PDB file of C-alpha atoms in Angstrom:
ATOM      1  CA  UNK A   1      12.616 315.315 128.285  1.00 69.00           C
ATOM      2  CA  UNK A   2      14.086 316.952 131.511  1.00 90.00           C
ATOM      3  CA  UNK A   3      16.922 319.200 130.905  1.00 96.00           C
ATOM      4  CA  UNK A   4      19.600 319.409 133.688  1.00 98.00           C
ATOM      5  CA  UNK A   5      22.721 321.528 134.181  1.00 98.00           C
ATOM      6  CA  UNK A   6      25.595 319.955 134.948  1.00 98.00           C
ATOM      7  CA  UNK A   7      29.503 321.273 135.503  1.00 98.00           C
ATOM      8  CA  UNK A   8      31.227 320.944 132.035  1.00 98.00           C
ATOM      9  CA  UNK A   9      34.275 319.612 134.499  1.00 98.00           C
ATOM     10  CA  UNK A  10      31.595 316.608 135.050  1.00 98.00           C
ATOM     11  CA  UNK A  11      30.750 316.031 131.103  1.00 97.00           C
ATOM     12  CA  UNK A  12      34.538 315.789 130.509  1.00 97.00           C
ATOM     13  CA  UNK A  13      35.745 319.164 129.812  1.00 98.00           C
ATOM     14  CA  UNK A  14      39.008 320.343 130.772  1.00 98.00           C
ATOM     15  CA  UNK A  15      38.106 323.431 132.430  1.00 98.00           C
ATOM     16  CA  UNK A  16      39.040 323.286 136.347  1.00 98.00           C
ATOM     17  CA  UNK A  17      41.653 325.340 137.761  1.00 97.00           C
ATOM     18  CA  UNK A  18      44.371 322.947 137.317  1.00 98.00           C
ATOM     19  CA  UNK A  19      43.127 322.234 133.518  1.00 98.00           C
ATOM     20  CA  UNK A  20      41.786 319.082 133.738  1.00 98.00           C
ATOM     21  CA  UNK A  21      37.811 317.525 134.328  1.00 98.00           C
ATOM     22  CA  UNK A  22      35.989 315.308 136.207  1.00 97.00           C
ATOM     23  CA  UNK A  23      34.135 313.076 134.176  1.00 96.00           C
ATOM     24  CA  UNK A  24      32.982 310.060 135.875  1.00 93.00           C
ATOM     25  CA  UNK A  25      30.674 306.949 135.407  1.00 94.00           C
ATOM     26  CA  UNK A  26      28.080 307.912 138.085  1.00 95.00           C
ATOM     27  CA  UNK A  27      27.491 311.260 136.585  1.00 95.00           C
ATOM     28  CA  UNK A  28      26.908 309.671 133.469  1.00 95.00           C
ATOM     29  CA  UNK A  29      24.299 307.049 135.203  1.00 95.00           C
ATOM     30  CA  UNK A  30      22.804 310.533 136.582  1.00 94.00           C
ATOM     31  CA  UNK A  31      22.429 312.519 133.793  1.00 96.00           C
ATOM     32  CA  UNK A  32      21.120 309.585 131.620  1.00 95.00           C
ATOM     33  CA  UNK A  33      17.979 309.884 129.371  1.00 95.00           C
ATOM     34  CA  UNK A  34      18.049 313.832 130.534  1.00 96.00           C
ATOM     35  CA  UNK A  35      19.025 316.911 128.016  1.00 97.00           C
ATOM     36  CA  UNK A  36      22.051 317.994 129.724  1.00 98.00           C
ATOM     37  CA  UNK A  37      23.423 321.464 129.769  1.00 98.00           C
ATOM     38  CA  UNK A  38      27.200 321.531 130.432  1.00 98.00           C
ATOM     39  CA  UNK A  39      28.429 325.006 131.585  1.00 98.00           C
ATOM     40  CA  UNK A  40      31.695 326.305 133.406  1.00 98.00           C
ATOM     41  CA  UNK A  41      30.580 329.464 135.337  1.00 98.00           C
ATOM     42  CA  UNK A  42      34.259 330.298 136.118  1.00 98.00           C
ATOM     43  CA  UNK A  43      35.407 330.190 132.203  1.00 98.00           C
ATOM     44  CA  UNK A  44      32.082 332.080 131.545  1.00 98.00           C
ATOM     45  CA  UNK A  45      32.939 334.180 133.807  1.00 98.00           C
ATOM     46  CA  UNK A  46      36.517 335.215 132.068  1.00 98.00           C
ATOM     47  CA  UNK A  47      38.769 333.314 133.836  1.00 98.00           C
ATOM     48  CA  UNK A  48      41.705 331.517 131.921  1.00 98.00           C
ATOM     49  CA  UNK A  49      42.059 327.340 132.272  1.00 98.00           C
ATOM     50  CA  UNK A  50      44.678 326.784 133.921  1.00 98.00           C
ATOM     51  CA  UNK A  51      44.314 329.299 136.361  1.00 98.00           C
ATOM     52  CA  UNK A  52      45.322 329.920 140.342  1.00 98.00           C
ATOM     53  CA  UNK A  53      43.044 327.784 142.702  1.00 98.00           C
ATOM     54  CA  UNK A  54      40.088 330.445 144.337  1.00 98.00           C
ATOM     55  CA  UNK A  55      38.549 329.856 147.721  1.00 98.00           C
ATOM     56  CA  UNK A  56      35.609 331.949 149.418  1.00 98.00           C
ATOM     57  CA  UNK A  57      36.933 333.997 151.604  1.00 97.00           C
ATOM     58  CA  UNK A  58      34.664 335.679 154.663  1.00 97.00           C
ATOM     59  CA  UNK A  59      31.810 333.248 153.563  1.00 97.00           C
ATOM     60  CA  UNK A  60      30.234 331.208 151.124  1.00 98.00           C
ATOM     61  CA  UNK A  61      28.572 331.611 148.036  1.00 98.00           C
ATOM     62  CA  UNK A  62      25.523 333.486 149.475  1.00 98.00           C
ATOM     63  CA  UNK A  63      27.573 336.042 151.373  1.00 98.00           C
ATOM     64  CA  UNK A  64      29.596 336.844 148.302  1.00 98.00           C
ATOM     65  CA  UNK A  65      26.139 337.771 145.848  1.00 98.00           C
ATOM     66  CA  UNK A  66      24.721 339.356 149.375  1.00 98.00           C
ATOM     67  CA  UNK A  67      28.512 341.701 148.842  1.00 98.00           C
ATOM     68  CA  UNK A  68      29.791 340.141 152.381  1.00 98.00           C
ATOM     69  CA  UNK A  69      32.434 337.993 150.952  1.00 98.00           C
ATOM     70  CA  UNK A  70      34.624 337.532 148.024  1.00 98.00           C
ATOM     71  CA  UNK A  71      36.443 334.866 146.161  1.00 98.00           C
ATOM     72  CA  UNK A  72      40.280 335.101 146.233  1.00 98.00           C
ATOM     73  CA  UNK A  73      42.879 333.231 144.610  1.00 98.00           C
ATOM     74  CA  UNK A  74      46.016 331.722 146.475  1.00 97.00           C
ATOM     75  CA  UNK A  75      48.071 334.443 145.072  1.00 98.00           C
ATOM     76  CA  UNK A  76      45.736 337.109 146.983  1.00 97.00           C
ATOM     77  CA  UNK A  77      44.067 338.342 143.536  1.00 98.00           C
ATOM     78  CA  UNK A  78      40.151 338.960 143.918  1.00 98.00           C
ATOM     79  CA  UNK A  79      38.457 337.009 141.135  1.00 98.00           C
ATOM     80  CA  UNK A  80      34.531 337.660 142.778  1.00 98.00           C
ATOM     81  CA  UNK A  81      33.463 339.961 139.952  1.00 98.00           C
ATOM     82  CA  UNK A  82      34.657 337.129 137.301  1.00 98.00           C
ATOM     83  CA  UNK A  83      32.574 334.554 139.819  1.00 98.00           C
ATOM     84  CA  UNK A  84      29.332 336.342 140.109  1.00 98.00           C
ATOM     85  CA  UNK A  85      29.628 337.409 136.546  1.00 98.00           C
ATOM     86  CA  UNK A  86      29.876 333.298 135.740  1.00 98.00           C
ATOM     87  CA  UNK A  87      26.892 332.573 138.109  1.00 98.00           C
ATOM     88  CA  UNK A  88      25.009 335.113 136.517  1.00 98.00           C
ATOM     89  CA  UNK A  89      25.546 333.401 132.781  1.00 98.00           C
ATOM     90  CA  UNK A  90      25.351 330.004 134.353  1.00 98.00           C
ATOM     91  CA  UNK A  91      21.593 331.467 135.436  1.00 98.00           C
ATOM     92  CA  UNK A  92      20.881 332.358 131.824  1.00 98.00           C
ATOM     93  CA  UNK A  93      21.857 329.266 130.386  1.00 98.00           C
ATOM     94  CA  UNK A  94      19.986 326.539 132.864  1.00 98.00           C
ATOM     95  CA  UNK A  95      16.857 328.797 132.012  1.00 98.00           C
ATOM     96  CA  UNK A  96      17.456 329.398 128.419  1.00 98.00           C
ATOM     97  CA  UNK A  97      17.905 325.559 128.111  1.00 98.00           C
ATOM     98  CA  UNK A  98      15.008 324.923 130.469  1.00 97.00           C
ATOM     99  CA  UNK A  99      16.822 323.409 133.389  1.00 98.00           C
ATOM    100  CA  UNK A 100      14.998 323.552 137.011  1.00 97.00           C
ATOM    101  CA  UNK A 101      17.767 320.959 138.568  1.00 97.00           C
ATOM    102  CA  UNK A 102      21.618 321.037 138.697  1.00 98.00           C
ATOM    103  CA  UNK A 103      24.360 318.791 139.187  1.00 98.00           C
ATOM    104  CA  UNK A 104      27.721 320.412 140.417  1.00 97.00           C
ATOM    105  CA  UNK A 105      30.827 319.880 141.092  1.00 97.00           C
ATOM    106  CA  UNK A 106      31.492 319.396 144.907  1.00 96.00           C
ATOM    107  CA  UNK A 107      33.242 321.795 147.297  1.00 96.00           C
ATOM    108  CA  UNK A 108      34.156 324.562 144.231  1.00 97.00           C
ATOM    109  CA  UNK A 109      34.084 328.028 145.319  1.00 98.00           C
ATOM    110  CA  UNK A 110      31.636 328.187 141.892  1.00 98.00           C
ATOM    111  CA  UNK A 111      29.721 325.415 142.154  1.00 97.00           C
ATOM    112  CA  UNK A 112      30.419 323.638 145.738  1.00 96.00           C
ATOM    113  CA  UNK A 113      26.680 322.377 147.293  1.00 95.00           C
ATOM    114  CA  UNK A 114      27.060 322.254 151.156  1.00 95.00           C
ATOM    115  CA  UNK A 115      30.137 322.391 151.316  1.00 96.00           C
ATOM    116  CA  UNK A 116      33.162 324.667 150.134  1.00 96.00           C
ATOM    117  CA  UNK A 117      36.726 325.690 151.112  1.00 95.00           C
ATOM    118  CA  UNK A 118      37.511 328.295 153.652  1.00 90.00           C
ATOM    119  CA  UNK A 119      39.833 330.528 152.026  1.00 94.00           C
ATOM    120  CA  UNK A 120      43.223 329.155 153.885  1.00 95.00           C
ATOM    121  CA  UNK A 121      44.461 326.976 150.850  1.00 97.00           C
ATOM    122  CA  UNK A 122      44.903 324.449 153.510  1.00 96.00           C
ATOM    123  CA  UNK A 123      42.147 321.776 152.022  1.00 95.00           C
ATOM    124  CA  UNK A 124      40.000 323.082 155.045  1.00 95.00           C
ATOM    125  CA  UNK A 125      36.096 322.322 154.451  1.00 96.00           C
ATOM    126  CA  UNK A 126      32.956 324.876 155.952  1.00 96.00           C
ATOM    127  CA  UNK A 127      29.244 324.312 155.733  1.00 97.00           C
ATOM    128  CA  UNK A 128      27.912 326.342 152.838  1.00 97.00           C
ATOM    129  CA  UNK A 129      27.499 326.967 148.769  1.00 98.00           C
ATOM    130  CA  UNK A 130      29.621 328.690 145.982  1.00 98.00           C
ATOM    131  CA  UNK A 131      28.284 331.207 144.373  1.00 98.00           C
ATOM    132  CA  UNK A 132      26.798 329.910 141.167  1.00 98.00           C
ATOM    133  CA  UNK A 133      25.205 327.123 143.703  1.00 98.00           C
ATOM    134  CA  UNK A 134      23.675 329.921 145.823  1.00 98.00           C
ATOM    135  CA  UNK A 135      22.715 332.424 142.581  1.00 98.00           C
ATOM    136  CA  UNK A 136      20.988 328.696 141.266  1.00 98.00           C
ATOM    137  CA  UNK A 137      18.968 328.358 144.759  1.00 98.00           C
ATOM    138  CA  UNK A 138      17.786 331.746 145.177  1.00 98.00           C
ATOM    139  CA  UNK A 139      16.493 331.050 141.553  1.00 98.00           C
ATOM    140  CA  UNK A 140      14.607 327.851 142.272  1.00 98.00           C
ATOM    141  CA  UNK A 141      16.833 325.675 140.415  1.00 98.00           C
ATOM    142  CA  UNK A 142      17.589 322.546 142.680  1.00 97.00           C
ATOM    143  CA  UNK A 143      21.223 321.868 143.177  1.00 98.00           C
ATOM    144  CA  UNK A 144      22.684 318.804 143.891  1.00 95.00           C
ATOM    145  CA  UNK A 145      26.246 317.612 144.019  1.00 93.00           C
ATOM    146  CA  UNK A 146      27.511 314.964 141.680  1.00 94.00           C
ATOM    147  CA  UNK A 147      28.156 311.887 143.323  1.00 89.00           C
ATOM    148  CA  UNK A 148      31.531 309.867 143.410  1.00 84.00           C
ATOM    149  CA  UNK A 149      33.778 312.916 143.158  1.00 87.00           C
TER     150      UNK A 149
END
């Protein structure tokens, strides 16, 4: 059977910033008949639930693993170490459970695929990845984002 990752937001887990999840029929119809994975990279990665909303700030997900960028909450706070430190066990998990695909949660500064926010707090959208989507890439795990939400 083909094992998948998917955001434990997704797979009904209360975990996003403003404590609640995302669970949805169509991830359910995309996960079926798979071994799923759940994981939150940004719990993993020591952050509480609830927490402040983050945003990339100065790039995406790439720039912030390449040390260009960093993830900031609204109150100013830098939260990148507890990011890349979430990617990095995210990483270890899709490979310990034998995961080569991935499906995210859209536009999060953790797990956003093509798209993420800009770091104004003003619901402002950029081309690019967060950083657990762009650790997953550079790692040949194919990330996709879940559909419907």
């Amino acid at each position: 059977m083909e094992a998948i990752l998917v955001s434990a937001c997704l797979r009904g887990v209360p975990c996003r910033f403003d404590g609640r999840h995302k669970a949805s029929s169509e991830t359910e119809r995309e996960v079926a008949g798979r071994e799923v994975v759940s994981f939150c990279p940004e719990v993993a990665g020591g952050l509480v639930t609830p927490r402040r909303p983050a945003e990339l700030v100065g790039g995406d997900g790439h720039d912030v693993l390449d040390g260009t960028a960093r993830v900031v909450d609204d109150t100013g706070r830098d939260v990148t170490a507890e990011f890349v430190a979430g990617a990095r066990r995210a990483l270890a998990a899709a490979r310990n459970g034998g995961c080569t695909e991935a499906l995210l949660m859209p536009r999060s500064p953790s797990c956003g695929r093509g798209a993420v926010y800009v770091g104004s707090f003003a619901g402002e959208l950029v081309p690019g990845d967060g950083v657990t989507a762009a650790l997953f890439e550079r790692n040949g795990i194919t990330v996709r984002p879940a559909p419907g939400v």
